[in-house]
Coordinates of C-alpha atoms in Angstrom, one line a residue:
M5 CA 7.8 1.4 -24.9
L6 CA 4.3 2.3 -23.6
R7 CA 3.9 5.9 -22.3
F8 CA 0.8 7.7 -21.1
Y9 CA 0.0 11.1 -19.8
T10 CA -3.1 12.8 -18.6
A11 CA -4.1 16.5 -18.5
G12 CA -7.0 18.6 -17.3
E13 CA -8.5 20.0 -14.1
S14 CA -11.4 18.7 -12.1
H15 CA -13.7 21.5 -13.2
G16 CA -11.9 22.4 -16.5
Q17 CA -13.3 22.0 -20.0
A18 CA -12.2 18.3 -20.3
L19 CA -9.8 15.6 -19.2
L20 CA -7.3 14.3 -21.7
A21 CA -5.3 11.1 -22.0
F22 CA -2.5 10.3 -24.4
V23 CA -1.2 6.8 -24.9
S24 CA 1.9 6.1 -27.0
G25 CA 3.4 2.8 -28.0
L26 CA 0.4 0.6 -28.8
P27 CA 1.1 -1.7 -31.7
A28 CA -0.8 -1.1 -35.0
G29 CA -3.8 -3.2 -35.8
L30 CA -5.2 -3.5 -32.2
P31 CA -9.0 -3.4 -32.4
I32 CA -10.5 -0.7 -30.1
D33 CA -14.0 -0.9 -28.8
V34 CA -15.1 2.6 -27.7
E35 CA -18.0 1.2 -25.8
F36 CA -15.7 -0.9 -23.7
L37 CA -13.8 2.3 -22.8
N38 CA -17.1 4.0 -21.9
A39 CA -18.2 1.0 -19.8
E40 CA -14.9 1.2 -17.8
L41 CA -15.6 4.9 -17.2
H42 CA -19.1 4.1 -16.0
R43 CA -17.7 1.5 -13.6
R44 CA -15.5 4.2 -12.1
Q45 CA -18.5 6.4 -11.4
L46 CA -20.4 3.8 -9.5
G47 CA -20.2 2.7 -5.8
Y48 CA -22.0 3.2 -2.6
G49 CA -20.9 6.5 -1.0
R50 CA -20.3 8.5 -4.1
G51 CA -21.3 12.2 -4.1
G52 CA -23.3 14.6 -6.3
R53 CA -20.6 15.1 -9.0
Q54 CA -21.5 11.6 -10.4
K55 CA -25.0 12.8 -11.0
I56 CA -23.7 15.7 -13.2
E57 CA -21.0 13.8 -15.2
K58 CA -21.8 11.0 -17.7
D59 CA -18.3 10.2 -18.6
R60 CA -17.7 9.2 -22.2
A61 CA -14.3 9.1 -24.1
D62 CA -13.9 10.6 -27.5
I63 CA -10.9 9.3 -29.5
F64 CA -9.5 12.0 -31.7
A65 CA -6.2 10.6 -32.8
G66 CA -4.4 7.2 -33.2
V67 CA -7.4 5.0 -34.2
R68 CA -8.8 4.7 -37.6
H69 CA -11.6 2.4 -38.7
G70 CA -11.7 0.7 -35.3
K71 CA -8.0 -0.2 -35.1
T72 CA -4.8 1.5 -33.8
I73 CA -2.4 2.8 -36.4
G74 CA 0.8 2.7 -34.4
A75 CA 0.5 6.5 -33.6
P76 CA -0.2 8.0 -30.2
V77 CA -3.9 7.6 -29.2
A78 CA -5.5 10.7 -27.8
L79 CA -8.8 10.7 -25.8
R80 CA -11.0 13.5 -24.4
I81 CA -13.6 13.3 -21.6
E82 CA -15.9 16.3 -21.4
N83 CA -16.5 17.8 -18.0
R84 CA -20.2 18.8 -17.9
D85 CA -19.7 20.8 -14.7
W86 CA -17.5 23.2 -16.7
A87 CA -20.6 25.2 -17.5
N88 CA -20.6 26.3 -13.8
W89 CA -16.9 27.1 -13.7
E90 CA -16.1 28.9 -17.0
K91 CA -15.4 32.3 -15.4
I92 CA -13.6 30.8 -12.3
L93 CA -11.2 28.7 -14.3
A94 CA -11.1 30.7 -17.6
V95 CA -8.0 30.1 -19.8
E96 CA -8.0 33.8 -20.8
A97 CA -7.0 36.6 -18.5
Y98 CA -10.3 37.5 -16.8
P99 CA -11.1 40.3 -14.3
E100 CA -11.7 38.5 -11.0
D101 CA -14.0 39.7 -8.3
D102 CA -14.4 38.1 -4.9
A103 CA -17.8 36.7 -5.8
S104 CA -16.6 34.7 -8.8
A105 CA -13.1 33.6 -7.8
K106 CA -14.1 30.8 -5.4
K107 CA -10.6 31.0 -3.8
L108 CA -9.7 28.3 -1.4
V109 CA -7.5 29.7 1.5
A110 CA -8.5 27.2 4.2
P111 CA -6.5 24.1 3.2
R112 CA -8.0 20.7 4.0
P113 CA -5.8 18.4 6.3
G114 CA -4.7 15.4 4.3
H115 CA -5.2 17.0 0.9
A116 CA -2.6 18.5 -1.4
D117 CA -4.0 22.0 -0.7
L118 CA -1.3 23.5 1.5
A119 CA 1.8 21.6 0.4
G120 CA 0.9 22.3 -3.3
S121 CA 0.2 26.0 -2.6
Q122 CA 3.5 26.4 -0.8
K123 CA 5.3 24.6 -3.6
F124 CA 3.9 26.7 -6.4
N125 CA 3.6 29.9 -4.4
F126 CA -0.2 30.2 -4.6
H127 CA -2.2 31.8 -1.8
D128 CA -5.2 30.0 -3.2
A129 CA -5.4 26.2 -3.3
R130 CA -7.8 26.2 -6.2
Y131 CA -5.2 25.5 -8.9
V132 CA -3.7 22.7 -6.8
L133 CA -6.9 20.9 -5.8
E134 CA -8.2 21.1 -9.4
R135 CA -5.4 18.8 -10.6
A136 CA -4.9 16.8 -7.4
S137 CA -8.6 15.8 -7.4
A138 CA -9.4 12.1 -8.0
R139 CA -11.5 13.4 -11.0
E140 CA -8.2 13.0 -12.8
T141 CA -8.5 9.2 -12.6
A142 CA -11.2 9.3 -15.2
A143 CA -8.5 10.0 -17.8
R144 CA -6.4 7.2 -16.3
V145 CA -9.3 4.7 -16.6
A146 CA -9.8 5.6 -20.3
A147 CA -6.1 5.1 -20.9
G148 CA -6.1 1.9 -18.8
A149 CA -8.9 0.5 -21.0
L150 CA -6.5 0.6 -23.9
G151 CA -4.0 -1.3 -21.8
K152 CA -6.6 -3.9 -20.9
T153 CA -7.5 -4.2 -24.6
L154 CA -3.9 -5.1 -25.4
L155 CA -3.7 -7.6 -22.5
R156 CA -7.0 -9.2 -23.6
A157 CA -5.5 -9.9 -27.0
F158 CA -3.2 -12.3 -25.2
G159 CA -5.8 -13.8 -22.8
T160 CA -4.9 -11.8 -19.8
E161 CA -7.8 -10.3 -17.7
I162 CA -7.9 -7.9 -14.8
A163 CA -10.6 -7.5 -12.2
S164 CA -11.0 -6.0 -8.7
H165 CA -13.1 -6.3 -5.6
T166 CA -13.5 -4.7 -2.2
I167 CA -11.9 -6.5 0.8
Q168 CA -12.6 -4.0 3.5
V169 CA -14.6 -0.8 4.2
G170 CA -14.0 0.8 7.5
H171 CA -13.9 -1.9 10.2
T172 CA -15.6 -4.6 8.1
R173 CA -13.4 -7.0 6.2
I174 CA -14.3 -10.2 4.3
E175 CA -13.0 -13.4 5.9
H176 CA -12.3 -15.7 2.9
A177 CA -10.1 -15.5 -0.2
P178 CA -12.5 -15.6 -3.2
S179 CA -11.8 -17.4 -6.4
W180 CA -10.9 -15.7 -9.7
E181 CA -14.4 -16.5 -11.0
E182 CA -16.0 -14.8 -8.0
I183 CA -13.8 -11.7 -8.4
A184 CA -14.4 -11.5 -12.1
A185 CA -18.1 -11.7 -11.6
I186 CA -18.4 -9.1 -8.9
S187 CA -16.0 -6.8 -10.7
R188 CA -18.5 -6.5 -13.6
D189 CA -21.6 -6.4 -11.5
L190 CA -22.9 -2.9 -11.9
E191 CA -25.7 -3.5 -9.3
S192 CA -23.3 -4.5 -6.5
P193 CA -23.0 -1.4 -4.3
L194 CA -19.5 -2.0 -3.1
R195 CA -18.3 -4.9 -5.3
C196 CA -17.8 -7.2 -2.4
V197 CA -18.1 -11.0 -2.9
D198 CA -19.6 -11.6 0.6
P199 CA -23.2 -10.3 0.7
A200 CA -23.3 -10.3 4.6
A201 CA -20.1 -8.4 4.8
Q202 CA -21.3 -6.0 2.1
E203 CA -24.4 -5.1 4.2
K204 CA -22.1 -4.3 7.2
M205 CA -19.9 -2.2 4.9
K206 CA -23.0 -0.2 3.7
A207 CA -23.9 0.4 7.3
E208 CA -20.5 1.9 7.9
V209 CA -20.8 4.1 4.9
D210 CA -24.3 5.3 6.1
A211 CA -22.8 6.1 9.5
V212 CA -20.1 8.3 8.2
L213 CA -22.5 10.1 5.9
K214 CA -24.7 10.9 8.9
A215 CA -21.7 12.0 10.9
G216 CA -20.3 14.2 8.2
D217 CA -17.2 12.0 8.0
T218 CA -15.6 9.7 5.4
V219 CA -14.4 6.1 5.4
G220 CA -11.6 4.2 3.7
G221 CA -10.9 0.6 3.0
V222 CA -8.9 -2.0 1.0
F223 CA -9.4 -3.1 -2.6
E224 CA -7.7 -6.0 -4.4
V225 CA -6.8 -6.0 -8.1
V226 CA -6.2 -9.5 -9.6
V227 CA -4.6 -10.2 -12.9
H228 CA -5.5 -13.7 -14.4
N229 CA -3.7 -15.8 -17.0
V230 CA -0.3 -13.9 -16.8
P231 CA 2.6 -15.4 -18.7
V232 CA 5.8 -16.3 -16.9
G233 CA 8.7 -13.8 -17.3
L234 CA 7.3 -10.2 -17.3
G235 CA 9.6 -7.8 -15.5
S236 CA 13.1 -8.5 -14.5
H237 CA 15.4 -9.1 -11.5
A238 CA 18.3 -7.4 -13.2
Q239 CA 17.8 -3.7 -12.2
W240 CA 15.8 -2.1 -9.4
D241 CA 13.6 -0.1 -11.8
E242 CA 12.8 -3.2 -13.9
K243 CA 11.2 -5.2 -11.1
L244 CA 7.5 -5.7 -11.9
D245 CA 6.4 -5.6 -8.3
G246 CA 8.1 -2.2 -7.8
L247 CA 6.4 -0.8 -10.9
L248 CA 3.0 -2.0 -9.8
A249 CA 3.5 -0.7 -6.3
Q250 CA 4.3 2.8 -7.6
A251 CA 1.4 2.7 -10.0
V252 CA -1.2 1.8 -7.4
M253 CA 0.3 4.1 -4.8
S254 CA -0.2 7.0 -7.3
V255 CA -4.0 6.6 -7.1
Q256 CA -5.3 9.4 -4.9
A257 CA -5.8 8.5 -1.2
V258 CA -3.9 5.2 -1.5
K259 CA -1.4 5.2 1.4
G260 CA -0.3 1.6 1.2
V261 CA 0.2 -1.2 -1.3
E262 CA 0.6 -5.0 -0.7
I263 CA 1.7 -7.7 -3.1
G264 CA 0.2 -11.1 -2.4
A265 CA 0.3 -11.9 1.4
G266 CA 3.0 -9.3 2.0
I267 CA 1.7 -7.9 5.3
L268 CA 0.9 -11.3 6.8
A269 CA 4.2 -12.7 5.6
A270 CA 6.1 -10.0 7.5
G271 CA 5.0 -11.5 10.8
S272 CA 5.4 -15.2 9.7
L273 CA 8.1 -17.8 9.4
G274 CA 9.7 -18.5 6.0
S275 CA 8.3 -22.0 6.0
E276 CA 4.8 -20.6 6.4
V277 CA 4.8 -18.2 3.5
Q278 CA 6.7 -19.6 0.6
D279 CA 4.9 -21.2 -2.3
E280 CA 6.2 -24.8 -2.8
I281 CA 6.9 -25.9 -6.3
S282 CA 6.0 -29.1 -8.1
Y283 CA 6.0 -30.3 -11.7
D284 CA 3.0 -31.8 -13.7
P285 CA 4.5 -34.0 -16.4
A286 CA 1.2 -34.4 -18.2
A287 CA 0.6 -30.7 -18.5
K288 CA 4.4 -30.0 -18.8
K289 CA 4.0 -27.2 -16.3
F290 CA 5.5 -26.1 -13.0
L291 CA 2.9 -25.6 -10.3
R292 CA 2.9 -23.8 -6.9
S293 CA 1.0 -25.0 -3.9
S294 CA -0.3 -21.5 -3.1
N295 CA 0.1 -17.9 -4.2
R296 CA 1.3 -16.0 -1.2
A297 CA 3.9 -14.3 -3.4
G298 CA 1.0 -12.7 -5.4
G299 CA 2.3 -14.0 -8.8
L300 CA 5.7 -12.2 -8.5
E301 CA 9.0 -13.6 -7.4
G302 CA 12.2 -11.5 -7.7
G303 CA 10.4 -8.8 -9.6
I304 CA 9.3 -11.3 -12.3
S305 CA 5.8 -12.8 -13.0
N306 CA 5.8 -16.5 -12.2
G307 CA 2.6 -17.5 -14.0
E308 CA 0.3 -17.3 -11.0
D309 CA -2.4 -14.7 -10.7
I310 CA -0.9 -11.3 -9.8
V311 CA -2.5 -9.9 -6.7
V312 CA -2.1 -6.3 -5.6
R313 CA -4.0 -4.6 -2.8
G314 CA -4.4 -0.9 -2.2
Y315 CA -5.0 0.6 1.2
L316 CA -7.2 3.6 0.8
K317 CA -7.4 6.3 3.5
P318 CA -10.7 8.1 4.1
I319 CA -10.7 11.0 1.7
S320 CA -9.8 14.4 3.0
T321 CA -12.9 16.5 2.3
L322 CA -15.2 16.3 5.3
R323 CA -18.6 17.9 5.8
R324 CA -17.7 18.1 9.4
A325 CA -14.7 20.3 8.8
L326 CA -11.4 19.8 10.6
R327 CA -9.3 22.6 12.1
T328 CA -6.8 24.3 9.7
A329 CA -5.0 27.7 9.3
D330 CA -6.0 30.4 6.7
M331 CA -3.2 30.6 4.1
V332 CA -3.5 34.4 3.9
T333 CA -4.4 35.6 7.5
K334 CA -2.6 32.6 9.2
Q335 CA -5.6 32.5 11.6
P336 CA -7.2 29.3 12.8
V337 CA -10.3 28.5 10.7
Q338 CA -12.3 25.4 9.7
A339 CA -11.2 23.6 6.5
A340 CA -12.9 24.3 3.3
Y341 CA -15.6 22.0 1.9
E342 CA -15.8 21.0 -1.7
R343 CA -18.6 18.8 -3.0
S344 CA -17.3 15.3 -2.5
D345 CA -17.8 11.6 -1.9
W346 CA -17.7 9.8 1.5
C347 CA -16.5 6.4 0.3
V348 CA -14.5 5.7 -2.8
V349 CA -13.2 2.2 -2.4
P350 CA -14.9 0.6 -5.5
A351 CA -14.0 3.7 -7.6
G352 CA -10.4 3.6 -6.4
A353 CA -10.2 -0.1 -7.3
V354 CA -11.2 0.7 -10.9
A355 CA -8.5 3.4 -11.1
A356 CA -6.0 0.9 -9.7
E357 CA -7.1 -1.6 -12.3
A358 CA -6.3 1.0 -15.0
M359 CA -2.8 1.6 -13.6
V360 CA -2.1 -2.1 -13.3
A361 CA -3.2 -2.6 -16.9
L362 CA -0.9 0.1 -18.1
V363 CA 2.1 -1.2 -16.3
L364 CA 1.4 -4.8 -17.5
A365 CA 0.7 -3.6 -21.1
G366 CA 4.1 -1.9 -21.0
A367 CA 5.7 -5.1 -19.7
F368 CA 4.1 -7.1 -22.5
L369 CA 5.4 -4.6 -25.1
Q370 CA 8.9 -4.7 -23.6
K371 CA 8.9 -8.5 -23.5
F372 CA 7.3 -9.3 -26.9
G373 CA 7.8 -6.1 -28.9
G374 CA 6.4 -5.7 -32.3
D375 CA 5.2 -2.7 -34.4
S376 CA 1.9 -4.5 -35.2
I377 CA -0.3 -6.7 -33.2
E378 CA 0.4 -9.6 -35.6
E379 CA 4.2 -9.3 -35.1
M380 CA 3.7 -9.1 -31.3
R381 CA 1.5 -12.2 -31.4
R382 CA 4.1 -14.2 -33.3
N383 CA 6.7 -13.2 -30.7
F384 CA 4.3 -14.2 -27.9
E385 CA 3.5 -17.6 -29.4
G386 CA 7.2 -18.4 -29.9
Y387 CA 7.9 -17.5 -26.3
A388 CA 4.9 -19.6 -25.1
R389 CA 6.4 -22.6 -26.9
Q390 CA 9.7 -22.0 -25.2
I391 CA 8.0 -22.0 -21.8
H392 CA 6.0 -25.1 -22.6
D393 CA 9.2 -27.0 -23.7
F394 CA 11.3 -25.8 -20.8

């Protein structure tokens, strides 16, 4: 069973990630982990925090001589900005004064500030926003890189791209090759496969920056070369589409998740949206005429690419502050402003890739088991023969 946890605050000493359940003997490339962290920091519309942080993961448990040892893997990502927050977020009891506390009493509409403060009985949203911040996804991306490493050992790859920013959306469905290429293109400002659409997206990002606003969008995560049979129809909490939807929805600012052509299908006839099945006797393989199901039928992977989209709202921190109420005085005030981004669609996609990777790595472990990568590979190969001979 694969389990992972993260810990740490946005401006605390560090972010931590713990991943338990990886088989022994899996080669770990630390530079790959760091490359994933770098991808998360890029994207047109990112704010000043990315100029401070140079995210790198240090592994301090669970990996020896470049391979997992079957024990939990622990990672640490230093927060460079901690130097500016040591007194404000000190672990030890520290005499506070109004100048150093940086209390946040004007909750931002759409953020966790007010609901979290009410839940934990804080009249200061600082402790809520520090953990609710999307900075936390850096730890998830590091953990997700371990999940991707396991999937890659069996030929399964994950990539993402931007479908929409603001009112601009791409018109065609790109191929896996196009998505894989743009996903790794560090020079692409929004990781959009359509250059003309990308320029329009950039213009929308420029416009909200000038207006002191923010803009959302839609990203797509695609998983290529997925075996048939991950997940199960047998229980509600074993359905792979449900697990993926929860995982992507947990990424900050994601307010909707779509599997395949789910939204379009809701307004279509059944004859228009099902993927017809045929059999290729030469390849000894069942084929589908399309992939509107997004690679999942009945909660089970069907061998097609898994396609998951996240609908990302504009983030809640605006330079042009919205109206709110002071948590202490209850008087109307303008919402607080914390240094922030104004478009995070490409970064959100990388965080979603990590969550998809962790869910699928867990599904692989559940399906194929094994305490070592060699044992797991034997199980995988035996199952692949079963599918081939079906």
